[in-house]
Short mmCIF file of C-alpha atoms in Angstrom, two decimals:
data_model
loop_
_atom_site.label_atom_id
_atom_site.label_comp_id
_atom_site.label_asym_id
_atom_site.label_seq_id
_atom_site.Cartn_x
_atom_site.Cartn_y
_atom_site.Cartn_z
CA UNK D 1 -10.96 151.68 45.02
CA UNK D 2 -11.53 153.15 48.46
CA UNK D 3 -9.73 155.08 50.39
CA UNK D 4 -9.75 155.63 54.82
CA UNK D 5 -9.68 159.79 54.74
CA UNK D 6 -10.29 160.03 58.60
CA UNK D 7 -12.42 159.46 61.46
CA UNK D 8 -15.30 160.58 62.84
CA UNK D 9 -16.63 161.32 66.84
CA UNK D 10 -18.33 157.53 66.48
CA UNK D 11 -15.03 156.08 65.40
CA UNK D 12 -15.50 154.57 62.30
CA UNK D 13 -14.17 155.85 59.62
CA UNK D 14 -15.78 158.19 57.09
CA UNK D 15 -14.94 156.01 53.27
CA UNK D 16 -14.87 158.25 50.36
CA UNK D 17 -14.82 156.70 46.17
CA UNK D 18 -12.55 157.73 43.66
CA UNK D 19 -14.48 158.58 40.56
CA UNK D 20 -13.14 157.40 37.07
CA UNK D 21 -11.98 161.89 36.50
CA UNK D 22 -9.73 161.69 38.81
CA UNK D 23 -8.16 157.76 37.36
CA UNK D 24 -8.09 159.74 35.02
CA UNK D 25 -6.06 162.34 36.06
CA UNK D 26 -3.62 160.18 38.00
CA UNK D 27 -3.14 158.56 34.48
CA UNK D 28 -2.31 161.56 33.10
CA UNK D 29 0.16 162.64 35.70
CA UNK D 30 1.98 159.25 35.12
CA UNK D 31 2.48 159.66 31.54
CA UNK D 32 4.57 163.54 32.54
CA UNK D 33 6.38 160.59 35.37
CA UNK D 34 10.29 158.57 35.35
CA UNK D 35 9.56 155.52 33.35
CA UNK D 36 11.74 152.07 33.78
CA UNK D 37 14.53 153.40 31.53
CA UNK D 38 15.08 156.68 33.56
CA UNK D 39 16.53 153.94 36.69
CA UNK D 40 17.75 151.35 34.33
CA UNK D 41 20.60 154.16 32.98
CA UNK D 42 23.53 155.60 34.84
CA UNK D 43 23.46 159.23 34.37
CA UNK D 44 24.21 161.28 36.36
CA UNK D 45 21.73 163.80 37.59
CA UNK D 46 22.83 167.46 36.69
CA UNK D 47 24.35 169.84 39.27
CA UNK D 48 23.71 173.84 39.04
CA UNK D 49 26.15 173.90 42.61
CA UNK D 50 29.53 175.67 42.47
CA UNK D 51 32.50 173.86 41.98
CA UNK D 52 35.35 175.46 41.90
CA UNK D 53 35.94 177.77 44.30
CA UNK D 54 37.61 181.45 43.30
CA UNK D 55 40.67 183.70 43.91
CA UNK D 56 41.06 184.13 47.60
CA UNK D 57 37.30 182.80 49.00
CA UNK D 58 37.90 181.56 51.88
CA UNK D 59 34.22 179.40 51.25
CA UNK D 60 33.88 176.10 51.02
CA UNK D 61 32.06 174.28 48.14
CA UNK D 62 28.95 172.07 49.24
CA UNK D 63 29.63 168.35 48.05
CA UNK D 64 27.90 167.17 44.88
CA UNK D 65 25.69 164.23 44.19
CA UNK D 66 27.79 161.64 42.24
CA UNK D 67 30.13 162.20 46.67
CA UNK D 68 27.39 160.96 48.98
CA UNK D 69 27.77 157.77 50.13
CA UNK D 70 24.91 156.06 52.67
CA UNK D 71 26.40 155.95 56.69
CA UNK D 72 29.04 153.15 56.94
CA UNK D 73 26.21 150.05 58.89
CA UNK D 74 25.43 146.33 58.03
CA UNK D 75 26.31 142.69 58.82
CA UNK D 76 29.16 142.39 56.98
CA UNK D 77 30.54 146.27 58.22
CA UNK D 78 30.02 145.32 61.68
CA UNK D 79 31.99 141.98 61.69
CA UNK D 80 34.52 143.23 59.24
CA UNK D 81 34.87 146.24 62.11
CA UNK D 82 35.24 143.48 65.18
CA UNK D 83 37.90 140.89 63.35
CA UNK D 84 40.02 144.05 62.93
CA UNK D 85 39.19 144.59 66.41
CA UNK D 86 40.05 141.52 68.01
CA UNK D 87 43.08 141.02 65.77
CA UNK D 88 44.66 144.84 67.88
CA UNK D 89 44.75 145.81 63.32
CA UNK D 90 45.26 149.30 61.50
CA UNK D 91 43.02 150.70 58.46
CA UNK D 92 43.41 153.56 56.30
CA UNK D 93 39.81 153.11 55.46
CA UNK D 94 38.57 154.35 59.14
CA UNK D 95 41.96 156.07 59.49
CA UNK D 96 42.18 158.45 56.60
CA UNK D 97 38.26 158.64 57.11
CA UNK D 98 38.26 156.66 53.13
CA UNK D 99 34.26 158.00 51.85
CA UNK D 100 33.58 153.87 50.52
CA UNK D 101 34.54 151.99 53.67
CA UNK D 102 30.62 152.48 54.07
CA UNK D 103 30.67 149.39 50.22
CA UNK D 104 34.27 147.79 50.76
CA UNK D 105 33.29 146.85 54.80
CA UNK D 106 29.71 145.89 53.42
CA UNK D 107 30.57 144.54 50.94
CA UNK D 108 29.37 146.40 48.15
CA UNK D 109 27.68 145.97 45.01
CA UNK D 110 29.67 141.71 45.05
CA UNK D 111 29.21 140.51 48.58
CA UNK D 112 32.46 140.37 49.63
CA UNK D 113 33.92 142.35 52.49
CA UNK D 114 37.73 143.57 52.00
CA UNK D 115 39.71 146.70 54.33
CA UNK D 116 42.91 148.09 53.12
CA UNK D 117 45.36 146.65 56.18
CA UNK D 118 47.48 149.91 57.67
CA UNK D 119 51.35 148.10 58.58
CA UNK D 120 53.04 149.39 61.20
CA UNK D 121 50.80 150.75 63.84
CA UNK D 122 47.68 153.79 63.24
CA UNK D 123 50.80 156.98 63.80
CA UNK D 124 53.60 158.35 60.95
CA UNK D 125 56.42 160.18 61.42
CA UNK D 126 55.07 162.09 58.30
CA UNK D 127 52.53 165.26 58.60
CA UNK D 128 51.09 165.89 54.43
CA UNK D 129 48.54 168.27 54.63
CA UNK D 130 46.36 166.26 53.07
CA UNK D 131 46.55 162.68 55.12
CA UNK D 132 43.89 163.36 58.87
CA UNK D 133 46.41 160.43 60.34
CA UNK D 134 47.53 160.91 63.43
CA UNK D 135 50.82 162.23 63.51
CA UNK D 136 53.67 161.83 66.12
CA UNK D 137 58.57 162.44 66.10
CA UNK D 138 58.06 158.77 68.01
CA UNK D 139 55.63 156.50 67.07
CA UNK D 140 54.96 153.03 69.51
CA UNK D 141 56.89 150.30 69.00
CA UNK D 142 56.06 147.93 65.72
CA UNK D 143 53.90 144.67 66.73
CA UNK D 144 55.78 141.68 65.56
CA UNK D 145 52.88 139.77 65.48
CA UNK D 146 51.68 141.69 63.78
CA UNK D 147 52.16 140.01 60.15
CA UNK D 148 50.67 136.55 61.40
CA UNK D 149 47.91 138.10 62.36
CA UNK D 150 47.48 140.45 58.44
CA UNK D 151 47.56 136.73 57.11
CA UNK D 152 45.00 135.36 59.34
CA UNK D 153 42.66 138.32 58.74
CA UNK D 154 43.01 138.02 55.32
CA UNK D 155 43.03 134.31 55.31
CA UNK D 156 38.76 134.51 56.76
CA UNK D 157 38.04 137.31 54.04
CA UNK D 158 38.48 134.82 51.54
CA UNK D 159 39.73 137.72 49.11
CA UNK D 160 41.32 136.91 45.28
CA UNK D 161 43.60 140.53 45.63
CA UNK D 162 44.59 141.92 48.95
CA UNK D 163 46.03 145.62 49.49
CA UNK D 164 48.70 146.32 51.90
CA UNK D 165 49.53 149.66 52.51
CA UNK D 166 51.32 151.70 56.01
CA UNK D 167 52.27 154.76 57.85
CA UNK D 168 55.61 156.71 57.08
CA UNK D 169 57.63 155.25 60.20
CA UNK D 170 61.18 157.23 59.22
CA UNK D 171 62.09 156.52 62.88
CA UNK D 172 63.62 152.71 61.80
CA UNK D 173 66.55 151.82 60.67
CA UNK D 174 65.12 150.15 57.24
CA UNK D 175 61.86 152.66 57.11
CA UNK D 176 60.40 149.57 57.92
CA UNK D 177 60.39 148.32 54.77
CA UNK D 178 61.61 144.41 56.81
CA UNK D 179 58.44 144.68 58.83
CA UNK D 180 56.13 144.53 55.57
CA UNK D 181 58.18 142.47 53.69
CA UNK D 182 57.81 139.66 56.67
CA UNK D 183 53.81 140.31 56.43
CA UNK D 184 54.04 139.67 52.33
CA UNK D 185 55.88 136.46 52.59
CA UNK D 186 53.71 135.65 55.85
CA UNK D 187 50.50 136.03 53.92
CA UNK D 188 52.12 134.23 50.48
CA UNK D 189 52.99 131.41 52.90
CA UNK D 190 49.30 131.27 53.41
CA UNK D 191 47.79 132.38 50.87
CA UNK D 192 47.78 132.67 47.07
CA UNK D 193 46.06 135.63 46.36
CA UNK D 194 47.96 138.49 45.29
CA UNK D 195 49.22 141.13 46.83
CA UNK D 196 49.48 145.19 45.94
CA UNK D 197 51.81 147.42 48.59
CA UNK D 198 51.45 150.58 48.75
CA UNK D 199 55.06 151.38 50.29
CA UNK D 200 55.88 155.25 52.01
CA UNK D 201 58.98 156.72 49.60
CA UNK D 202 61.64 155.35 52.22
CA UNK D 203 63.76 158.26 51.18
CA UNK D 204 64.44 156.89 48.07
CA UNK D 205 66.35 153.86 50.11
CA UNK D 206 68.14 151.54 47.38
CA UNK D 207 67.88 148.73 50.30
CA UNK D 208 64.44 149.14 51.30
CA UNK D 209 62.85 149.29 48.24
CA UNK D 210 64.99 146.47 47.62
CA UNK D 211 63.65 144.26 50.11
CA UNK D 212 59.85 145.58 49.33
CA UNK D 213 60.81 144.29 45.31
CA UNK D 214 62.23 140.91 46.92
CA UNK D 215 59.81 139.90 49.10
CA UNK D 216 57.45 138.48 45.76
CA UNK D 217 54.62 140.85 46.18
CA UNK D 218 52.71 141.49 42.72
CA UNK D 219 52.11 145.09 42.71
CA UNK D 220 54.60 147.64 43.51
CA UNK D 221 52.50 151.07 44.30
CA UNK D 222 53.24 154.35 45.49
CA UNK D 223 51.48 157.37 45.28
CA UNK D 224 53.01 160.76 43.74
CA UNK D 225 50.21 162.29 45.60
CA UNK D 226 49.50 165.87 42.88
CA UNK D 227 51.58 168.17 40.33
CA UNK D 228 54.90 168.71 40.98
CA UNK D 229 53.91 172.42 41.45
CA UNK D 230 51.31 171.07 44.35
CA UNK D 231 54.17 168.77 45.84
CA UNK D 232 55.50 170.81 48.85
CA UNK D 233 52.12 172.98 49.68
CA UNK D 234 50.16 169.02 49.38
CA UNK D 235 52.08 166.32 50.26
CA UNK D 236 54.78 166.30 54.06
CA UNK D 237 58.43 167.96 53.22
CA UNK D 238 60.06 165.07 52.87
CA UNK D 239 58.39 164.10 50.73
CA UNK D 240 59.69 165.16 46.56
CA UNK D 241 58.07 164.66 43.46
CA UNK D 242 61.45 163.69 41.00
CA UNK D 243 62.01 160.30 45.28
CA UNK D 244 58.54 159.30 43.62
CA UNK D 245 59.73 158.73 40.49
CA UNK D 246 62.82 157.85 41.75
CA UNK D 247 61.69 155.41 43.76
CA UNK D 248 58.61 154.05 41.47
CA UNK D 249 61.52 153.91 38.66
CA UNK D 250 63.73 151.83 40.85
CA UNK D 251 61.56 149.47 42.25
CA UNK D 252 60.99 148.22 37.83
CA UNK D 253 65.18 148.60 37.21
CA UNK D 254 65.09 146.24 40.05
CA UNK D 255 62.40 143.31 38.83
CA UNK D 256 61.25 144.32 35.12
CA UNK D 257 58.26 141.77 35.44
CA UNK D 258 56.57 143.53 38.47
CA UNK D 259 53.05 145.48 38.00
CA UNK D 260 54.27 149.26 39.50
CA UNK D 261 51.97 151.36 40.08
CA UNK D 262 50.68 155.37 41.14
CA UNK D 263 47.79 157.14 41.68
CA UNK D 264 47.05 161.34 41.55
CA UNK D 265 44.17 163.37 43.56
CA UNK D 266 42.22 165.63 42.22
CA UNK D 267 40.49 168.76 43.46
CA UNK D 268 43.55 170.32 44.55
CA UNK D 269 44.49 173.56 42.20
CA UNK D 270 46.11 172.15 39.48
CA UNK D 271 46.05 172.45 36.19
CA UNK D 272 44.58 169.97 33.42
CA UNK D 273 48.87 170.08 31.34
CA UNK D 274 50.08 169.70 34.59
CA UNK D 275 47.80 166.59 34.78
CA UNK D 276 49.32 165.84 31.87
CA UNK D 277 53.11 166.36 32.61
CA UNK D 278 52.92 164.18 35.69
CA UNK D 279 50.90 161.50 33.73
CA UNK D 280 52.90 161.28 31.37
CA UNK D 281 56.23 161.43 34.05
CA UNK D 282 54.56 158.12 35.71
CA UNK D 283 55.12 156.48 32.57
CA UNK D 284 58.09 157.64 32.27
CA UNK D 285 58.99 155.69 35.04
CA UNK D 286 58.09 152.59 34.16
CA UNK D 287 54.00 152.62 35.81
CA UNK D 288 51.71 149.97 34.56
CA UNK D 289 48.40 150.70 36.19
CA UNK D 290 47.06 154.53 36.79
CA UNK D 291 44.17 155.90 39.66
CA UNK D 292 43.24 159.36 39.74
CA UNK D 293 40.47 160.06 42.44
CA UNK D 294 39.24 162.61 44.03
CA UNK D 295 40.05 164.96 47.24
CA UNK D 296 38.32 164.99 49.78
CA UNK D 297 38.83 167.40 52.67
CA UNK D 298 39.15 164.69 55.98
CA UNK D 299 38.46 167.91 58.59
CA UNK D 300 38.57 171.00 58.92
CA UNK D 301 41.94 171.81 59.90
CA UNK D 302 42.83 169.57 56.32
CA UNK D 303 43.50 171.50 53.00
CA UNK D 304 40.45 173.19 51.42
CA UNK D 305 38.39 171.36 47.73
CA UNK D 306 39.16 174.45 45.47
CA UNK D 307 37.29 171.86 42.56
CA UNK D 308 34.74 169.03 42.76
CA UNK D 309 35.93 167.54 39.43
CA UNK D 310 33.22 166.15 37.22
CA UNK D 311 32.94 162.46 35.70
CA UNK D 312 32.92 163.98 33.07
CA UNK D 313 36.54 164.77 33.68
CA UNK D 314 37.46 161.90 35.25
CA UNK D 315 36.66 160.05 32.25
CA UNK D 316 38.87 162.08 30.51
CA UNK D 317 41.49 161.26 32.13
CA UNK D 318 40.96 157.41 32.09
CA UNK D 319 41.00 157.99 28.80
CA UNK D 320 44.42 160.30 28.40
CA UNK D 321 46.22 157.19 30.68
CA UNK D 322 44.60 154.48 27.96
CA UNK D 323 46.53 156.54 25.37
CA UNK D 324 49.44 156.46 27.19
CA UNK D 325 50.36 153.40 26.97
CA UNK D 326 49.36 151.95 30.59
CA UNK D 327 48.75 148.65 31.32
CA UNK D 328 45.37 149.84 33.28
CA UNK D 329 43.90 153.66 34.07
CA UNK D 330 40.99 153.97 37.36
CA UNK D 331 39.37 157.04 37.22
CA UNK D 332 36.69 158.73 39.08
CA UNK D 333 35.35 160.73 41.59
CA UNK D 334 35.03 158.00 44.24
CA UNK D 335 37.23 155.32 42.27
CA UNK D 336 36.72 151.60 43.96
CA UNK D 337 34.01 150.99 41.48
CA UNK D 338 36.76 151.24 39.02
CA UNK D 339 40.06 150.37 40.82
CA UNK D 340 37.54 146.84 41.96
CA UNK D 341 37.74 146.54 38.48
CA UNK D 342 41.52 146.48 38.97
CA UNK D 343 42.14 142.27 40.26
CA UNK D 344 40.53 141.56 37.19
CA UNK D 345 42.64 143.55 34.61
CA UNK D 346 46.45 143.46 37.03
CA UNK D 347 46.01 139.73 37.72
CA UNK D 348 46.20 137.82 34.65
CA UNK D 349 48.95 139.60 33.29
CA UNK D 350 50.64 139.42 37.75
CA UNK D 351 50.22 135.60 36.94
CA UNK D 352 51.84 135.28 33.50
CA UNK D 353 54.74 138.01 34.07
CA UNK D 354 55.27 135.36 37.12
CA UNK D 355 55.01 132.68 34.50
CA UNK D 356 57.66 134.34 31.99
CA UNK D 357 60.33 135.22 35.53
CA UNK D 358 59.69 131.61 35.88
CA UNK D 359 61.00 130.11 32.10
CA UNK D 360 63.59 132.84 31.37
CA UNK D 361 64.51 134.81 35.01
CA UNK D 362 65.03 138.77 34.91
CA UNK D 363 63.36 139.04 31.75
CA UNK D 364 61.88 141.72 30.27
CA UNK D 365 58.54 142.35 29.18
CA UNK D 366 58.19 144.81 26.33
CA UNK D 367 54.61 143.94 25.08
CA UNK D 368 50.99 143.42 26.17
CA UNK D 369 51.37 139.73 26.61
CA UNK D 370 47.57 136.92 25.70
CA UNK D 371 48.45 134.33 28.22
CA UNK D 372 50.60 132.85 24.05
CA UNK D 373 51.43 130.12 26.67
CA UNK D 374 49.77 125.94 26.79
CA UNK D 375 49.80 126.71 30.62
CA UNK D 376 48.01 129.78 31.31
CA UNK D 377 44.05 130.53 29.46
CA UNK D 378 43.41 132.17 26.29
CA UNK D 379 41.65 135.81 26.25
CA UNK D 380 40.20 137.82 24.30
CA UNK D 381 41.75 140.96 24.26
CA UNK D 382 38.84 142.67 24.12
CA UNK D 383 37.83 140.53 27.42
CA UNK D 384 40.57 141.41 29.06
CA UNK D 385 40.92 145.19 28.80
CA UNK D 386 36.98 145.68 29.19
CA UNK D 387 35.70 142.25 31.62
CA UNK D 388 32.01 142.18 32.68
CA UNK D 389 30.54 141.99 36.47
CA UNK D 390 30.36 138.18 36.47
CA UNK D 391 33.81 137.81 35.36
CA UNK D 392 34.72 139.27 39.05
CA UNK D 393 38.08 137.91 39.96
CA UNK D 394 37.63 134.60 38.16
CA UNK D 395 40.60 134.74 35.89
CA UNK D 396 42.77 135.01 38.35
CA UNK D 397 41.99 132.23 40.93
CA UNK D 398 41.93 130.21 38.13
CA UNK D 399 45.20 131.32 36.49
CA UNK D 400 47.17 131.41 39.18
CA UNK D 401 45.78 127.34 39.93
CA UNK D 402 46.92 127.06 36.46
CA UNK D 403 50.28 128.06 37.24
CA UNK D 404 50.56 127.30 40.89
#
């Protein structure tokens, strides 16, 4: 073995011959180095930094290693961004400064780029203290072409599951419910994908909620955001803890077979007892799917992170949610990887409930179905709960084809 160690004045390279002793010492050092199994494991590096602020501490916590993400870039990312600009569509990924944008827009490990479309513009009438979306008392008027443009964009992505969200529009008589419903109907008319709509509370207006429920959406989502004690400090003054529970319960009562979903942010100063109470309240309201994630301070003018919750603690909340009776619980610091499995688990359930609606309109599902219908393929219980990565979205597509 030889190595060039430098140039002499004549321009020739000096060559040094490695001895067997040097080579042997190098091999000895390798014995104490990482092995192949270390690269395959999903162990999180030990972090000795501070994870929780003390009382009256005005400093900011440093970001732990499990929350760090690469700078968003790549061909898929640029292509999707251009497409959204051309169609004049806003996304919550950009407006809320989501840390998962690189993985979602870049395609992640599965190679499918997708974004969460934010309907009704990029300006909200509310000013929650955790959200970086622009606010105004009188935002610009709605774009009447947005429902069609959204359907065109989603059809090009070729995905089986799409999430629609929106800003709050308290300035509109219907809160924008008819606009959201029109978008969902346009998607259903052009594609056969499953649609999840993350909607505002519409100030608890039953007519607005009924408009959304009757739009043929598959998953009705409304976020409770935080525990009851912190709600007045975290959310806008027009948002209330019990009002959010009422909205979720109302949606379930209007259509018992509709899957409902909600989300909780952790790291704002809540206690374990408060989180447990919130989870039980959501389940009592009939919520089927629950997600928990780490609050990330978008800018310096927003609420500070009080605590960075460890991955082990998120695992605890996932187990607590599953034992509380939820159809599915996604819990993680950056829950994108866990929530990406939601279509695999909720998708078959959605299609099964739609099938029951056709057989028994208005019927209530009081048990966990296991696809006993002759038109729906049977899936083992163990696979229904925890499918492998290779099964991503296959059930959803195959079951839709069988039913429709």
